[in-house]
PDB file of C-alpha atoms in Angstrom:
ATOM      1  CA  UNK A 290      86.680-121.628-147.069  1.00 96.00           C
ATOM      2  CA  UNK A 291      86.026-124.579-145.103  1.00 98.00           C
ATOM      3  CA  UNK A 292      83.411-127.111-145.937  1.00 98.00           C
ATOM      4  CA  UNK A 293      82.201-129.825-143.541  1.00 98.00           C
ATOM      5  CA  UNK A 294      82.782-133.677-144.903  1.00 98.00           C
ATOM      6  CA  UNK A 295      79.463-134.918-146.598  1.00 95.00           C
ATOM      7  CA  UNK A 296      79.426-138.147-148.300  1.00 94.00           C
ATOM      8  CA  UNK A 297      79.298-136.198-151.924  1.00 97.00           C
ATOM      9  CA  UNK A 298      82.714-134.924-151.121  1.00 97.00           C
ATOM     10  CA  UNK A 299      84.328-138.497-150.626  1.00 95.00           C
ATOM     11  CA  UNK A 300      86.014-138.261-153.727  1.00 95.00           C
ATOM     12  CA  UNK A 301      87.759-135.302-152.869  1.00 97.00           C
ATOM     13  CA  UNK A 302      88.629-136.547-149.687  1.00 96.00           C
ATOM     14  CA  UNK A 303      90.218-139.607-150.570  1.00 94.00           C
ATOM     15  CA  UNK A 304      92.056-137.993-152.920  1.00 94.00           C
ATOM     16  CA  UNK A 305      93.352-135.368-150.218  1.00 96.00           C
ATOM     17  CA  UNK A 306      94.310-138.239-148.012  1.00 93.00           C
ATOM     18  CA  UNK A 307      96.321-140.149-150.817  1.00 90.00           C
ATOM     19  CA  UNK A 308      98.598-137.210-150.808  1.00 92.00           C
ATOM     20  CA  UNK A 309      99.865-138.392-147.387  1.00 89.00           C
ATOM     21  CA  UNK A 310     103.172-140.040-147.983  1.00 83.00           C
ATOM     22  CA  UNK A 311     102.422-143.067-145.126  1.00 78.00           C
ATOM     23  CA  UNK A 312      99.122-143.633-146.971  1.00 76.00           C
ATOM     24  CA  UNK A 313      99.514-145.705-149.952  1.00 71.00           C
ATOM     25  CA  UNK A 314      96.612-148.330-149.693  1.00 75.00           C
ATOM     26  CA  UNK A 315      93.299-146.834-151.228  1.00 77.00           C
ATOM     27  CA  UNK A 316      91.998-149.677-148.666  1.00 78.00           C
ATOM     28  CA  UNK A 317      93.514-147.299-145.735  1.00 85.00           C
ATOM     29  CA  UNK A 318      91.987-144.009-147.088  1.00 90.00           C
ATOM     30  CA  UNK A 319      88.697-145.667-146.675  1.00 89.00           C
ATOM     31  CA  UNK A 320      89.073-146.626-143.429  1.00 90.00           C
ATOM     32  CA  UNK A 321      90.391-143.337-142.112  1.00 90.00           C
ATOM     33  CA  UNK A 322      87.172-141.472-144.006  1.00 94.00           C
ATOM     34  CA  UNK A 323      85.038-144.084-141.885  1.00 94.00           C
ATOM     35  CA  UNK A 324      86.872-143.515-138.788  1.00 94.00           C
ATOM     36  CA  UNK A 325      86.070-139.727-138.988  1.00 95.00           C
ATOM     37  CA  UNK A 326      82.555-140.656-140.350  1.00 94.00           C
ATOM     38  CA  UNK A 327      81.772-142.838-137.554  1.00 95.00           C
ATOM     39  CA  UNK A 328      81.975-140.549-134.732  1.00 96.00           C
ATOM     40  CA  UNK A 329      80.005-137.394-133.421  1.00 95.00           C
ATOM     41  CA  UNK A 330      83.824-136.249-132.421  1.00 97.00           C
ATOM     42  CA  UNK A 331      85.632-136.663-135.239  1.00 98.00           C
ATOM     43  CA  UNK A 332      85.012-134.047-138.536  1.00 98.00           C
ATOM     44  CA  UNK A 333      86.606-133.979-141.738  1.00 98.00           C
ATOM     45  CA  UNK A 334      86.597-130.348-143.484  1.00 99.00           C
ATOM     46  CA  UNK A 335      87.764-130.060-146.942  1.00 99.00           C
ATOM     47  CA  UNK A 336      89.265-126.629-147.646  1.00 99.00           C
ATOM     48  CA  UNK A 337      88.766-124.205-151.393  1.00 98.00           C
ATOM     49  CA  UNK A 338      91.397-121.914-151.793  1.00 96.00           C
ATOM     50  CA  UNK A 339      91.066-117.904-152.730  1.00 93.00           C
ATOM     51  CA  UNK A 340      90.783-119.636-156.416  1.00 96.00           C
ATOM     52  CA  UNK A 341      87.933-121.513-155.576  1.00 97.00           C
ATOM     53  CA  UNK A 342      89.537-124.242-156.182  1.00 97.00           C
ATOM     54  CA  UNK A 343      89.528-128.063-153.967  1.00 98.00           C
ATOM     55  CA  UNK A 344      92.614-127.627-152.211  1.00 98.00           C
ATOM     56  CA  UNK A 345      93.260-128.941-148.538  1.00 98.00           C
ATOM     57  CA  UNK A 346      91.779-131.140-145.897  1.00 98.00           C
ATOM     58  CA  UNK A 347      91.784-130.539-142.135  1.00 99.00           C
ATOM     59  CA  UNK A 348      90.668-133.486-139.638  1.00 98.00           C
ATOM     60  CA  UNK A 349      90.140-132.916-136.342  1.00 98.00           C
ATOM     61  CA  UNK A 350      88.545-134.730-133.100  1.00 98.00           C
ATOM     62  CA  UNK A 351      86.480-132.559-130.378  1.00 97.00           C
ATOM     63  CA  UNK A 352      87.220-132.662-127.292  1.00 97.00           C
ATOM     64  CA  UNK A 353      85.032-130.983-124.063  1.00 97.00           C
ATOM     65  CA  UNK A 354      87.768-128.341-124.266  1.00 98.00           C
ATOM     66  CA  UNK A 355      89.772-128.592-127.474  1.00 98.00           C
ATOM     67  CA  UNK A 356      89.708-129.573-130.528  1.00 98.00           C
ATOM     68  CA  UNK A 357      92.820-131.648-131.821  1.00 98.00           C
ATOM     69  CA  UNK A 358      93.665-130.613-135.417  1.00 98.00           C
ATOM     70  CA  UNK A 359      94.650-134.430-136.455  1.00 97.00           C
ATOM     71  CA  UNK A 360      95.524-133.892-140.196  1.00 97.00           C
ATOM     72  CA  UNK A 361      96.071-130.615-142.296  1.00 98.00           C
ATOM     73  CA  UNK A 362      96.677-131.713-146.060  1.00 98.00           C
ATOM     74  CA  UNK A 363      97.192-129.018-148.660  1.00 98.00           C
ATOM     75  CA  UNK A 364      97.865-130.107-152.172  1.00 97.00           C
ATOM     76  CA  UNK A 365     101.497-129.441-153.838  1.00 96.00           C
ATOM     77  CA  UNK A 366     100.435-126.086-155.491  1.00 96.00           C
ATOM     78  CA  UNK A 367      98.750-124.659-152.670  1.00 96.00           C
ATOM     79  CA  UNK A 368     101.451-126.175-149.993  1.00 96.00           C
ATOM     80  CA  UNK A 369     102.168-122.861-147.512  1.00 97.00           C
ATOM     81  CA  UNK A 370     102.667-122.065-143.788  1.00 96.00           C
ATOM     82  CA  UNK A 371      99.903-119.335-144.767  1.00 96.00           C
ATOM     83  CA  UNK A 372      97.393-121.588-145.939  1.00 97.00           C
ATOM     84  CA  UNK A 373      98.015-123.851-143.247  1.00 98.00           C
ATOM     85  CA  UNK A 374      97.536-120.808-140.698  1.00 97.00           C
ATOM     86  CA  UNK A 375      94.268-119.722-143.161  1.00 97.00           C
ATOM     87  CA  UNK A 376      92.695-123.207-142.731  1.00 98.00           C
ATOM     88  CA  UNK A 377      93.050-123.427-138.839  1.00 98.00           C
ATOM     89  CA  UNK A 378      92.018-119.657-138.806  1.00 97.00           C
ATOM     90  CA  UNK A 379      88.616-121.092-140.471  1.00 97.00           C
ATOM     91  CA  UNK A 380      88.518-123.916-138.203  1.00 98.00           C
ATOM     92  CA  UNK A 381      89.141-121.556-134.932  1.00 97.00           C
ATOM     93  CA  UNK A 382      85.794-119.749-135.979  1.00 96.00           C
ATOM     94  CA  UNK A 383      83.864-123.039-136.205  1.00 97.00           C
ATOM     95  CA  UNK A 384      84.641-123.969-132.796  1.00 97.00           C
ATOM     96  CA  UNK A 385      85.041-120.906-130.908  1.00 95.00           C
ATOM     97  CA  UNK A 386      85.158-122.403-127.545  1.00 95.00           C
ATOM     98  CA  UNK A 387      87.401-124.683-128.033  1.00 97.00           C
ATOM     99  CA  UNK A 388      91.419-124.355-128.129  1.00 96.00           C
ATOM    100  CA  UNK A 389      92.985-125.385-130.918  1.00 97.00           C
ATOM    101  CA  UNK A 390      95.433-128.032-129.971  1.00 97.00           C
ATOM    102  CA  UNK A 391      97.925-130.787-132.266  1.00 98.00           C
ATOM    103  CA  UNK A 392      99.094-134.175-132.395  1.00 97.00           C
ATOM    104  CA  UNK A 393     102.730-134.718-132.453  1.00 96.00           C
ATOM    105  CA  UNK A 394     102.578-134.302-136.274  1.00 94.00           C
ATOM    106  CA  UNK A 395     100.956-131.322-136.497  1.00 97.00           C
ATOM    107  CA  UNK A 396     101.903-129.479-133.425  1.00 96.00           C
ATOM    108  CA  UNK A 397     104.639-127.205-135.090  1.00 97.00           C
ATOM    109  CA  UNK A 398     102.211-125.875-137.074  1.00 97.00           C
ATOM    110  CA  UNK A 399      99.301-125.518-134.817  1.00 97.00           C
ATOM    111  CA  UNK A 400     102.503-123.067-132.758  1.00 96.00           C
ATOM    112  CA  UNK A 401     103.128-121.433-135.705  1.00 96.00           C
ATOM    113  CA  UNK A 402      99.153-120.240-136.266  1.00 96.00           C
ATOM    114  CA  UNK A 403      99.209-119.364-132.201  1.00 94.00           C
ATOM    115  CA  UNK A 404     101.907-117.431-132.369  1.00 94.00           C
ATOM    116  CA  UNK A 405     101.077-115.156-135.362  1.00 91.00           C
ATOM    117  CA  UNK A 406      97.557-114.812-133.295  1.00 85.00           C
ATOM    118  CA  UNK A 407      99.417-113.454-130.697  1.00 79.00           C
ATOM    119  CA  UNK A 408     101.677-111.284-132.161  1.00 75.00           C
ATOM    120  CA  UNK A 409      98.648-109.599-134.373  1.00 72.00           C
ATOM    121  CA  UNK A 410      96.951-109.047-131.146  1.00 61.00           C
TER     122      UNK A 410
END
């Protein structure tokens, strides 16, 4: 289940983000938790698994007609195409009007999640 970025969860989301190989300055996880913070457009949503347990983070930025999934983060244990497909399932019901759309990093997978949408339908 997906639960929207509140300031009590900052612990947990710096600690998602410091799983991210190219972030290894605690100074940068800050910054990118304000970035998201400081904008109507930009969301962080921290992700429990079926265990109940803290296990992913999705960012994204809203556009008038998308949204743009900027960062999905699962931890090591939870680490699946599935999950990945689970989260943006969650987030596709949060914004139904929107597509959902990647960056260059996490295009592949936002394909992936399309695809098996399509091929259920």
């Amino acid at each position: 289940m997906l639960f929207k970025y509140r300031s009590e969860y900052k612990k947990i989301a710096m600690d998602m983000l410091s799983l991210l190989p190219e972030i290894n300055n605690i100074d940068f996880v800050g910054e990118e938790i304000d970035w998201y913070s400081n904008s109507d457009s930009r969301n962080i949503y921290l992700w429990k698994n079926q265990e109940n347990n803290w296990a992913g983070l999705i960012s994204v930025e809203e556009k008038p007609k998308n949204i743009i999934i900027r960062r999905i983060i699962l931890t090591p244990e939870s680490w699946s195409i599935n999950n990945c497909c689970v989260m943006i399932d969650e987030l596709s019901h949060i914004y139904l009007d929107k597509k959902v759309v990647g960056t260059m990093d996490t295009t592949s997978i936002c394909e992936i999640w399309e695809k098996r949408n399509v091929d259920e339908q």
